[in-house]
């Protein structure tokens, strides 16, 4: 199955791993809560590995609306930046459109900060209940379209947690070929 | 139209309910004749006889009325006749949440005793899943679910922490047996046994992993633990989220297949056993996996029967009773094998009554331990369990479930029963007869345990002088330099001044409480990286710590804490290797 898609001189790549452990990334995307509390899941990883600085920066912003993206430093993480993307949750209205807007806002922030390589999780899938198929189709589609025109980022990685997620992303990437 | 009057979330709940209605579910939704048999079997009802809202039939009716109004022809045409009622608002959903999460542990004792075959636990679980799908759930359920979805285990143990803990335990094992083969293999291909565990073991009770490792080593087993897919527990069973349930078991199954393991052995965990062995193939849609799945209870029993390990029951002379986990006994019919093993391990086993499939829940089942907002009603209803435990007259309760260990410990503490909870793996390890070839020289043992905390500075914080003295004495005996603080203010000042390697922190203290002190430590860049171990007698305060917007504490222990547990956890937090290292 397809794990990479070249878009002009840029690339979309799929992999299985743990997002905060991925090396050589300029930015990590975190699917954030509107109150910007890091909370559980990948939030635990960010607060444990990144240290308290990340949450301190978020405190200054306070809260955010759905589709907003807040950029902080990566604290002690290897990545320089964390892009806190407040995406739709739990079957809320217009989830698909909101996910599309959130993903686009992440990519715009990445371009604004001149990030060469960023890594996404399966946005909204799992705990927040966005169907995996929707997450894959929407985020891959937005990424591809954005990379066709933008200068940065050069590489967009989707770091998935298991083969179940990978399979759906591979199928959607295949369709875009 | 009713549909138009619904909130968005309520509409989604009803829409999804329609997709969940299989024959089993509908049978339970229409079959109730309100005979009251279920009420007599529910520990919540028995402990609250004047409150009819605890009756399983009443609780089921709160789900049933939505079903009838929307999916059953009688409720659509004559709603007033059959008590059909729609769910309209977000407030309705919140009320339903307090019933399905707060008034039932899904123990299935009522299901077993229903003459009509109504499985209330199944429809209660479905209702939980519907609420979770729209984000209506206790905060603790959200935290644990998110951890399992994203980190890969219920307790948010990061991959590196898991591997480091196993490495540390391996070093201890190797030192104990003075044998380089006495290690815990990770991702060994073609192993006969792949051992999956409960993350509680890594985070709070690594002794159970060590005990299992001793047994595998002495049995000469070709075994391994997986680097991924090692959490065989499954919060999907509790939250009603079938997708989570499927994702978790799939991760476990796929790892065993990748390693070409022949047998998946599950450590003692009732809901993990039910989820991984019984429900998993359905949730994951992958069918029955191509390897054997068994509880470690069966594995240990087989080793003894086949003579692969020898045990001496004289080493376990205390009188014990056995608590059947609901998921093992009631849902999986797994109750004779633990007794067979127990009788080989102890000299004095006394049954608890009722027992086996009729046993009462530990009261911490169904994820109840993670829902601190319902702790008072949970502990009130636990009087039934407390009386049952007390009637045995023993001081040691054995159970084959990690969740039950926590649930029972809480009941014992609350009702001041003075009992201890242990598991079969601990008793088996304790009863092991070590063969001559791996007998550890006495000199080696002495050198291994010589002052392992030498060079570490530890601040102990507690407002109870007896506890301060106990903690200080135990840690000083192990070579640590101990500083003491009796309140939060002093604790903060000493942390800044002394820069200890570790702070053990009580939560409930007058003035600046432990939660405040913890957050202050984390928010002060000068001391933010100080390792913290919470030691509290109030587990309901745990969420106050883990919900704080700061990095979580490195350790957490419930009072009363014994010397062994304290030292095991302190050494793990300090990532301490035995001073004499590898052989």
XYZ file of C-alpha atoms in Angstrom:
760
model
C 0.000 0.000 0.000
C 1.020 3.572 -0.612
C 2.841 5.309 2.247
C 4.056 8.408 0.404
C 2.625 10.867 -2.044
C 4.762 13.434 -3.817
C 3.088 16.786 -4.410
C 5.307 18.918 -6.660
C 8.587 19.008 -4.716
C 6.909 18.193 -1.412
C 5.782 15.011 0.225
C 2.975 13.542 2.305
C 4.116 10.565 4.320
C 2.315 7.984 6.466
C 3.846 6.115 9.374
C 2.963 4.258 12.551
C 4.545 5.532 15.751
C 4.191 7.788 18.753
C 3.888 11.393 17.714
C 6.110 13.047 20.334
C 8.902 10.546 19.644
C 9.197 11.338 15.916
C 12.593 12.804 15.166
C 13.495 15.790 12.989
C 10.110 17.466 12.996
C 9.751 21.234 13.185
C 6.185 21.080 14.381
C 3.846 18.607 16.068
C 0.092 18.967 15.699
C -1.928 18.399 18.858
C -5.712 18.014 18.657
C -6.508 20.471 21.437
C -9.443 21.264 23.678
C -11.091 24.701 23.500
C -9.836 25.504 27.026
C -6.302 24.685 25.814
C -5.658 22.382 28.767
C -3.284 19.693 27.577
C -5.210 16.975 29.414
C -4.803 13.262 28.785
C -3.575 11.159 25.864
C -1.003 12.914 23.688
C -1.476 15.845 26.097
C 0.111 13.681 28.812
C 3.047 13.012 26.518
C 3.476 16.710 25.722
C 3.278 17.801 29.350
C 5.539 14.989 30.563
C 8.183 15.170 27.846
C 7.854 18.834 26.994
C 7.739 20.130 30.562
C 5.525 22.847 32.077
C 6.576 25.555 29.617
C 4.072 24.458 26.989
C 1.092 24.790 29.297
C 2.433 28.123 30.592
C 2.415 29.499 27.075
C -1.086 28.195 26.511
C -2.274 29.881 29.696
C -1.379 33.234 28.174
C -3.778 32.561 25.306
C -6.504 31.274 27.621
C -8.943 29.572 25.304
C -9.705 29.198 21.624
C -12.616 28.531 19.295
C -13.203 25.461 17.178
C -10.968 25.553 14.051
C -8.451 27.894 15.777
C -4.788 26.921 15.912
C -2.523 28.181 18.710
C 1.228 27.867 18.275
C 3.563 27.339 21.240
C 7.171 26.315 21.601
C 7.917 22.629 22.006
C 9.390 22.966 25.505
C 11.805 20.083 26.029
C 10.422 18.181 23.075
C 12.623 17.681 20.083
C 10.172 19.571 17.843
C 10.496 23.357 17.938
C 6.776 24.075 17.845
C 3.480 22.565 18.832
C 0.446 23.528 16.786
C -2.565 23.203 19.094
C -5.462 22.665 16.718
C -8.912 22.983 18.253
C -10.905 20.654 16.043
C -14.531 19.488 16.142
C -15.506 16.977 18.800
C -18.101 14.311 19.487
C -20.411 14.499 16.460
C -20.854 18.250 16.764
C -22.594 20.031 13.925
C -20.720 20.473 10.645
C -17.836 18.364 11.901
C -16.447 17.665 8.458
C -16.322 21.300 7.410
C -14.801 22.281 10.733
C -12.152 19.577 10.449
C -11.295 20.849 6.989
C -10.945 24.410 8.290
C -8.884 23.281 11.284
C -6.457 21.340 9.094
C -6.105 24.260 6.723
C -5.410 26.601 9.639
C -2.665 24.265 10.859
C -0.990 24.321 7.482
C -1.283 28.094 7.239
C 0.344 28.469 10.673
C 3.095 26.085 9.602
C 3.735 28.187 6.519
C 3.656 31.394 8.543
C 6.311 29.980 10.909
C 8.283 28.549 7.983
C 8.117 25.012 9.323
C 9.661 22.534 6.891
C 8.356 19.344 8.439
C 5.238 18.875 10.499
C 3.530 15.808 11.874
C -0.205 15.276 12.338
C -2.029 12.597 14.320
C -5.221 11.078 12.886
C -7.091 14.339 13.490
C -10.167 13.878 15.675
C -10.312 10.125 15.171
C -10.508 7.891 18.218
C -11.487 9.689 21.394
C -13.209 12.631 19.717
C -15.225 10.342 17.512
C -14.543 11.714 14.034
C -14.903 8.614 11.833
C -11.475 7.429 10.772
C -12.458 7.488 7.125
C -13.564 11.136 7.388
C -10.395 12.103 9.242
C -8.192 10.493 6.591
C -10.098 11.814 3.569
C -10.430 15.369 4.842
C -6.952 15.895 6.262
C -5.100 14.200 3.415
C -7.195 16.126 0.909
C -6.526 19.482 2.555
C -2.815 18.707 2.894
C -2.469 17.762 -0.730
C -4.266 20.831 -1.985
C -2.236 23.097 0.274
C 1.114 21.594 -0.708
C 0.362 22.125 -4.382
C 0.591 25.895 -3.913
C 2.482 26.607 -0.724
C 6.229 26.989 -0.227
C 6.201 25.441 3.235
C 5.911 22.921 4.713
C 7.968 20.612 2.562
C 6.957 17.466 4.338
C 3.676 16.570 6.020
C 3.743 13.372 8.054
C 0.736 11.567 9.456
C 1.867 9.615 12.503
C -0.748 6.968 13.161
C -1.098 4.850 16.250
C -1.724 1.437 14.730
C -2.274 -0.553 11.552
C -6.015 0.048 11.782
C -5.478 3.783 11.310
C -2.693 3.287 8.797
C -4.843 1.103 6.555
C -7.571 3.732 6.211
C -5.053 6.503 5.545
C -3.264 4.325 2.984
C -6.529 3.650 1.176
C -7.302 7.352 1.013
C -3.799 8.251 -0.090
C -4.056 5.624 -2.804
C -7.231 7.249 -4.120
C -5.417 10.575 -4.435
C -2.662 9.193 -6.580
C -42.454 17.102 16.048
C -40.471 15.513 18.863
C -37.394 15.238 16.675
C -37.307 18.966 16.089
C -37.478 19.715 19.806
C -34.347 17.729 20.540
C -30.954 19.222 21.138
C -28.251 18.288 18.651
C -26.649 15.881 21.108
C -29.974 14.266 21.988
C -30.697 13.749 18.284
C -27.349 12.064 17.808
C -27.975 9.803 20.807
C -31.315 8.645 19.412
C -29.870 8.246 15.908
C -27.052 6.068 17.220
C -29.365 4.054 19.469
C -31.128 2.864 16.342
C -27.868 1.428 15.059
C -27.154 -0.421 18.308
C -30.428 -2.319 18.508
C -29.690 -5.962 17.903
C -31.859 -8.845 19.016
C -30.125 -9.196 22.390
C -30.558 -5.508 23.122
C -34.208 -5.356 22.077
C -34.932 -8.521 24.076
C -33.649 -6.804 27.193
C -35.466 -3.574 26.396
C -38.886 -5.201 25.987
C -38.596 -8.183 28.310
C -38.865 -6.578 31.755
C -42.014 -7.384 33.773
C -40.922 -5.316 36.791
C -40.976 -8.316 39.108
C -38.301 -6.861 41.369
C -35.921 -9.840 41.310
C -33.159 -7.612 40.025
C -33.534 -5.250 42.964
C -32.794 -8.034 45.424
C -29.522 -8.832 43.716
C -28.104 -5.304 43.335
C -25.703 -4.085 46.009
C -26.750 -0.485 45.374
C -30.375 -1.354 46.209
C -29.469 -3.506 49.190
C -27.427 -0.648 50.631
C -30.074 1.979 49.796
C -33.418 0.206 50.379
C -35.359 3.482 50.552
C -34.155 4.800 47.219
C -36.003 3.157 44.300
C -33.858 4.961 41.738
C -31.125 2.385 42.338
C -33.333 -0.535 41.233
C -31.994 -2.022 37.999
C -35.518 -2.049 36.540
C -35.889 1.680 37.261
C -32.478 2.435 35.775
C -33.313 0.332 32.721
C -36.604 2.203 32.354
C -34.701 5.454 31.841
C -33.143 3.911 28.731
C -36.194 1.857 27.835
C -38.498 4.892 27.620
C -36.283 6.447 24.942
C -36.279 3.202 23.015
C -40.054 2.897 23.247
C -40.717 6.471 22.164
C -38.495 6.217 19.123
C -38.294 2.598 18.002
C -41.171 0.575 19.444
C -44.608 0.865 17.812
C -46.426 0.928 21.138
C -44.441 3.898 22.346
C -44.852 5.737 19.082
C -48.643 5.407 19.148
C -49.492 5.271 22.885
C -46.519 6.817 24.653
C -48.553 7.598 27.812
C -49.650 3.952 28.063
C -46.196 2.354 27.931
C -44.275 5.154 29.688
C -42.434 6.072 26.543
C -40.605 9.372 26.696
C -38.136 11.036 24.424
C -34.795 12.490 25.368
C -34.889 16.166 24.513
C -32.261 18.305 26.117
C -28.625 18.210 27.130
C -29.854 18.282 30.740
C -31.742 15.019 30.057
C -28.467 13.524 28.880
C -26.665 14.697 32.020
C -29.329 13.058 34.180
C -28.985 9.851 32.213
C -25.209 10.052 32.672
C -25.574 10.112 36.457
C -27.660 6.956 36.300
C -25.733 4.831 33.826
C -22.283 5.783 35.121
C -23.004 6.665 38.733
C -25.570 4.108 39.864
C -24.341 0.872 38.330
C -21.001 -0.898 38.022
C -22.229 -3.151 35.202
C -21.462 -6.118 37.457
C -24.293 -8.196 35.871
C -25.518 -9.676 39.130
C -29.033 -8.468 38.258
C -28.723 -9.905 34.750
C -27.954 -13.320 36.194
C -30.968 -13.164 38.486
C -33.565 -11.908 35.991
C -36.174 -14.575 35.213
C -36.945 -12.829 31.928
C -33.350 -12.843 30.755
C -33.048 -9.066 30.772
C -29.372 -8.175 30.651
C -29.468 -4.721 32.180
C -25.691 -4.382 32.152
C -25.715 -4.724 28.376
C -28.252 -1.965 27.827
C -26.566 0.175 30.468
C -23.297 -0.238 28.601
C -25.011 0.705 25.358
C -26.382 3.866 26.994
C -22.902 4.741 28.237
C -21.589 4.363 24.714
C -24.317 6.620 23.309
C -23.473 9.345 25.810
C -19.730 9.010 25.256
C -20.296 9.445 21.520
C -21.646 12.952 22.176
C -19.040 13.793 24.803
C -21.291 13.368 27.841
C -19.276 11.364 30.365
C -17.559 11.728 33.740
C -14.224 13.498 33.437
C -12.382 10.412 34.669
C -13.897 8.328 31.880
C -12.730 10.925 29.366
C -9.201 10.924 30.754
C -8.813 7.157 30.773
C -10.445 6.711 27.359
C -8.218 9.339 25.768
C -5.129 7.808 27.330
C -6.011 4.405 25.953
C -6.897 5.712 22.509
C -3.804 7.857 22.093
C -1.057 6.613 24.389
C -2.112 2.999 24.021
C -2.900 2.168 27.626
C -5.397 3.210 30.268
C -2.916 4.938 32.535
C -1.048 7.028 30.017
C 2.236 5.181 30.572
C 4.505 6.509 27.841
C 6.349 3.982 25.645
C 9.732 4.913 27.048
C 8.543 4.672 30.667
C 7.130 1.213 30.058
C 10.365 -0.022 28.490
C 12.512 1.549 31.220
C 10.402 -0.045 33.939
C 10.748 -3.476 32.331
C 14.481 -2.902 31.974
C 14.740 -1.950 35.628
C 12.739 -5.004 36.704
C 14.966 -7.143 34.479
C 18.053 -5.846 36.244
C 16.491 -6.724 39.578
C 15.592 -10.207 38.393
C 19.045 -10.818 36.988
C 20.595 -9.744 40.249
C 18.223 -11.863 42.259
C 19.067 -15.048 40.387
C 22.622 -14.112 39.401
C 21.799 -15.339 35.931
C 22.007 -13.227 32.794
C 19.167 -15.306 31.340
C 16.882 -14.126 34.116
C 15.575 -11.110 32.259
C 12.240 -10.030 30.843
C 12.494 -10.399 27.073
C 10.879 -7.695 24.952
C 9.585 -8.496 21.453
C 11.230 -11.898 21.316
C 10.111 -13.684 18.174
C 8.495 -17.141 18.221
C 7.914 -17.124 21.967
C 5.608 -19.754 23.402
C 4.085 -17.162 25.700
C 3.439 -13.479 25.035
C 2.552 -11.876 28.363
C 0.244 -8.845 28.354
C -0.536 -6.885 31.486
C -2.601 -4.174 33.138
C -0.871 -0.739 33.039
C -1.589 -0.427 36.765
C 1.220 -2.941 37.193
C 3.737 -0.675 35.508
C 2.560 2.462 37.208
C 1.683 1.386 40.737
C 2.468 -2.263 41.304
C 5.573 -3.434 39.389
C 5.937 -6.195 41.994
C 3.270 -8.187 40.142
C 5.363 -8.053 36.959
C 8.433 -9.203 38.895
C 6.457 -12.025 40.463
C 5.214 -13.198 37.069
C 8.746 -12.932 35.658
C 10.097 -15.121 38.492
C 7.482 -17.744 37.697
C 8.192 -17.721 33.945
C 11.926 -17.878 34.581
C 11.734 -20.787 37.005
C 9.316 -22.602 34.705
C 11.917 -22.298 31.940
C 9.324 -20.646 29.742
C 10.176 -19.275 26.311
C 8.328 -16.009 26.878
C 8.264 -12.335 26.023
C 6.482 -9.117 26.728
C 5.505 -6.946 23.757
C 6.812 -3.410 23.277
C 3.424 -2.308 21.907
C -0.037 -3.732 22.435
C 0.962 -4.758 25.954
C -2.117 -3.326 27.671
C -4.723 -6.078 27.701
C -7.216 -4.005 29.682
C -9.934 -2.315 27.716
C -11.815 0.781 28.790
C -14.177 0.263 25.878
C -15.918 -2.371 28.005
C -16.659 0.245 30.658
C -17.331 3.286 28.483
C -19.495 1.402 26.008
C -17.299 2.526 23.135
C -17.120 -0.532 20.879
C -14.712 1.218 18.543
C -12.210 1.712 21.349
C -12.817 -1.872 22.420
C -12.011 -3.099 18.919
C -8.962 -0.873 18.459
C -7.425 -2.009 21.746
C -7.813 -5.745 21.173
C -6.636 -5.385 17.602
C -3.399 -3.788 18.825
C -2.889 -6.699 21.229
C -3.746 -9.401 18.685
C -1.626 -7.900 15.906
C 1.423 -7.669 18.104
C 1.158 -11.344 19.065
C 0.797 -12.267 15.399
C 3.770 -10.060 14.451
C 5.884 -11.803 17.091
C 4.577 -15.215 15.932
C 3.625 -15.899 19.557
C 1.872 -19.177 20.254
C -0.076 -18.230 23.349
C -1.250 -14.898 24.731
C -1.210 -15.003 28.522
C -3.151 -12.287 30.311
C -2.165 -11.157 33.771
C -4.862 -11.201 36.428
C -7.442 -8.657 35.315
C -11.136 -9.462 35.120
C -12.265 -6.925 32.563
C -9.075 -7.390 30.547
C -9.727 -11.119 30.380
C -13.340 -10.651 29.317
C -12.460 -7.979 26.777
C -9.446 -9.632 25.209
C -10.607 -13.223 25.254
C -14.395 -13.055 25.054
C -15.584 -9.747 23.571
C -12.526 -8.795 21.544
C -13.094 -10.916 18.457
C -16.540 -9.331 18.011
C -15.478 -5.743 18.682
C -12.468 -5.913 16.411
C -14.310 -7.725 13.644
C -11.214 -9.806 13.111
C -12.707 -13.047 14.380
C -10.984 -15.448 16.757
C -7.221 -14.845 16.614
C -4.882 -17.660 15.539
C -3.343 -18.247 18.955
C -4.468 -19.433 22.381
C -5.577 -16.784 24.886
C -5.523 -17.714 28.546
C -5.448 -16.177 31.992
C -2.137 -16.395 33.834
C -4.078 -18.301 36.503
C -4.316 -21.235 34.092
C -0.674 -20.859 33.131
C 0.482 -20.979 36.746
C -1.786 -23.916 37.487
C -0.399 -25.809 34.498
C 3.207 -25.137 35.522
C 2.523 -26.634 38.950
C 0.646 -29.636 37.571
C 3.354 -30.323 35.027
C 6.075 -29.939 37.654
C 7.664 -26.978 35.879
C 7.565 -25.020 39.112
C 7.319 -26.264 42.672
C 5.395 -24.443 45.364
C 5.266 -24.838 49.117
C 1.959 -23.765 50.604
C 3.553 -23.542 54.048
C 5.001 -20.242 52.844
C 1.464 -18.820 52.696
C 0.096 -19.716 56.100
C -2.269 -16.790 56.652
C -5.979 -17.569 56.368
C -7.309 -16.188 53.084
C -10.604 -15.774 51.302
C -11.235 -15.390 47.570
C -13.157 -12.631 45.837
C -14.483 -13.562 42.387
C -14.217 -10.771 39.856
C -17.572 -10.110 38.154
C -16.051 -10.215 34.691
C -14.176 -13.450 35.329
C -16.859 -15.312 37.215
C -20.219 -13.966 36.078
C -19.384 -13.080 32.514
C -16.810 -15.744 31.661
C -17.597 -18.648 34.016
C -14.010 -18.562 35.239
C -14.130 -19.433 38.938
C -13.058 -23.013 39.650
C -9.511 -22.713 38.296
C -8.514 -19.864 40.642
C -9.728 -21.974 43.571
C -7.803 -25.004 42.365
C -4.658 -22.897 42.205
C -5.359 -21.201 45.522
C -5.691 -24.542 47.280
C -2.209 -25.433 46.061
C -0.790 -22.187 47.372
C -2.243 -21.603 50.840
C -2.852 -23.674 53.948
C -6.105 -22.045 54.996
C -8.610 -21.009 52.318
C -12.085 -19.990 53.453
C -14.898 -19.247 51.015
C -16.687 -15.943 51.015
C -20.488 -16.148 50.743
C -22.088 -15.742 48.289
C -19.355 -16.665 45.863
C -18.502 -17.580 42.275
C -21.056 -16.123 39.834
C -23.210 -14.926 42.742
C -20.464 -12.930 44.420
C -21.020 -9.222 45.045
C -19.065 -6.676 43.025
C -15.930 -5.168 44.585
C -17.906 -1.931 43.987
C -15.093 -0.519 41.876
C -16.127 -2.295 38.672
C -17.324 -0.806 35.411
C -14.748 1.967 35.606
C -16.211 3.255 38.892
C -12.747 3.874 40.332
C -12.136 6.545 37.706
C -15.397 8.422 38.435
C -14.562 10.310 41.601
C -17.763 12.354 41.526
C -19.669 9.202 42.455
C -17.281 8.001 45.158
C -19.577 8.790 48.138
C -22.483 6.749 46.747
C -20.124 3.987 45.646
C -18.646 3.687 49.126
C -22.047 3.868 50.785
C -23.251 0.963 48.682
C -20.042 -0.886 49.524
C -21.398 -1.712 52.974
C -22.708 -4.931 51.391
C -19.210 -5.886 50.268
C -17.720 -4.803 53.582
C -20.127 -7.034 55.531
C -19.374 -9.914 53.190
C -15.632 -9.480 53.684
C -15.933 -9.098 57.440
C -17.987 -12.277 57.746
C -15.097 -14.360 56.419
C -13.091 -13.611 59.543
C -9.811 -13.511 57.620
C -7.338 -10.717 57.087
C -6.243 -11.505 53.526
C -8.461 -11.294 50.442
C -7.195 -12.885 47.254
C -8.587 -11.793 43.932
C -7.680 -12.357 40.332
C -8.371 -8.852 39.108
C -6.420 -5.593 39.356
C -9.566 -3.520 39.334
C -10.901 -5.545 42.255
C -7.623 -5.001 44.119
C -8.257 -1.251 43.985
C -11.995 -1.529 44.625
C -11.561 -3.843 47.621
C -8.687 -1.802 49.027
C -10.930 1.241 48.975
C -13.772 -0.620 50.722
C -11.392 -2.043 53.321
C -9.962 1.389 54.031
C -13.330 3.109 54.176
C -14.881 0.549 56.521
C -11.638 0.100 58.494
C -11.620 -3.682 58.018
C -7.870 -4.045 58.519
C -7.545 -6.489 55.641
C -4.978 -6.855 52.902
C -5.637 -7.631 49.227
C -3.342 -9.762 47.146
C -3.384 -11.727 43.906
C -2.646 -15.291 42.904
C 0.549 -14.272 41.141
C 1.886 -12.828 44.405
C 0.983 -15.961 46.349
C 2.479 -18.205 43.678
C 5.726 -16.257 43.623
C 5.879 -16.291 47.396
C 5.336 -20.047 47.530
C 7.969 -20.849 44.907
C 10.549 -23.424 45.851
C 13.764 -22.162 44.278
C 15.744 -25.037 42.769
C 19.319 -25.554 43.921
C 20.886 -24.293 40.697
C 19.403 -20.828 41.065
C 19.721 -20.450 44.826
C 21.050 -16.977 45.471
C 24.033 -16.850 47.811
C 23.181 -15.078 51.040
C 26.186 -12.787 50.611
C 24.927 -11.703 47.209
C 21.513 -10.857 48.589
C 23.020 -8.798 51.361
C 25.196 -6.846 49.000
C 22.322 -6.289 46.602
C 20.129 -4.611 49.193
C 22.821 -2.504 50.818
C 21.615 1.077 51.069
C 20.049 1.404 47.636
C 18.905 4.988 48.261
C 22.349 6.227 49.267
C 23.019 9.662 47.801
C 19.356 10.586 47.234
C 17.725 13.477 49.038
C 14.020 12.945 49.701
C 11.530 15.411 51.167
C 8.594 13.715 52.913
C 5.488 15.837 53.387
C 2.568 14.856 55.610
C 0.576 16.545 58.360
C 0.351 13.329 60.384
C 3.466 12.956 62.576
C 3.205 9.129 62.688
C 3.285 8.905 58.907
C 6.169 11.352 58.663
C 8.152 9.255 61.123
C 7.333 6.039 59.267
C 8.280 7.401 55.847
C 11.474 8.967 57.136
C 12.531 5.813 58.992
C 11.978 3.519 56.020
C 13.791 5.799 53.577
C 16.676 6.571 55.935
C 17.155 2.838 56.547
C 17.759 2.559 52.808
C 20.422 5.261 52.880
C 18.411 8.295 51.759
C 18.895 11.736 53.263
C 15.411 12.612 54.453
C 13.958 16.050 55.117
C 10.514 16.414 56.668
C 7.743 18.949 56.217
C 4.451 18.947 58.113
C 2.525 21.373 55.925
C 2.359 22.711 52.410
C 4.062 26.004 53.055
C 7.076 24.345 54.648
C 7.122 21.773 51.834
C 7.391 24.452 49.160
C 10.080 26.360 51.004
C 12.150 23.207 51.552
C 11.748 22.072 47.949
C 13.188 25.402 46.754
C 15.887 25.495 49.422
C 17.013 21.853 49.457
C 16.289 20.805 45.835
C 15.445 17.216 46.798
C 15.537 14.416 44.199
C 12.043 13.395 45.210
C 9.110 14.757 47.197
C 6.547 12.387 48.726
C 3.428 14.490 49.045
C 0.270 14.072 51.094
C -2.770 15.693 49.453
C -5.073 16.486 52.332
C -3.290 18.958 54.599
C -4.460 22.090 56.389
C -3.415 25.366 54.766
C -1.743 24.886 51.410
C -2.902 21.414 50.421
C -0.875 18.890 48.444
C -2.600 19.693 45.158
C -1.632 23.336 45.470
C 1.927 22.457 46.462
C 2.208 20.056 43.527
C 1.098 22.668 41.008
C 3.431 25.263 42.544
C 6.357 22.865 42.196
C 5.516 22.177 38.573
C 5.022 25.835 37.777
C 8.320 26.972 39.294
C 10.998 26.444 36.608
C 13.650 26.154 39.311
C 12.072 23.024 40.825
C 9.628 21.911 38.104
C 11.577 18.764 37.300
C 11.558 17.532 40.915
C 10.103 14.037 41.010
C 6.879 13.848 43.009
C 5.138 10.824 44.490
C 1.636 11.508 45.797
C 0.795 9.470 48.909
C -2.806 9.953 49.942
C -5.546 8.333 51.952
C -8.165 9.993 49.771
C -8.113 8.411 46.319
C -11.047 10.593 45.283
C -8.596 13.510 45.256
C -6.548 11.811 42.546
C -8.417 13.538 39.758
C -7.588 16.904 41.280
C -3.953 16.104 40.639
C -4.215 14.532 37.218
C -6.537 17.205 35.885
C -4.124 20.002 36.724
C -2.634 21.660 33.656
C 0.886 20.554 34.540
C 3.016 17.474 34.001
C 1.596 14.593 36.091
C 3.355 13.277 39.198
C 5.890 10.511 38.684
C 4.184 8.267 41.215
C 1.014 7.794 43.182
C 0.387 5.595 46.224
C -2.686 4.983 48.349
C -2.448 4.974 52.131
C -1.923 2.879 54.075
C 1.335 2.205 52.318
C 3.593 -0.608 53.441
C 7.370 -0.588 53.408
C 7.765 -2.875 50.421
C 5.350 -0.959 48.206
C 6.874 2.346 49.223
C 10.425 1.273 48.434
C 9.523 -0.453 45.177
C 7.802 2.664 43.928
C 10.422 5.098 45.188
C 13.160 3.104 43.487
C 11.150 2.959 40.285
C 10.525 6.706 40.333
C 14.188 7.397 40.883
C 14.876 4.952 38.043
C 17.310 3.355 40.351
C 19.291 0.350 39.299
C 20.587 -2.041 41.892
C 24.027 -0.766 42.907
C 25.774 -3.967 41.911
C 24.305 -3.930 38.431
C 24.807 -6.775 36.024
C 26.583 -9.951 36.938
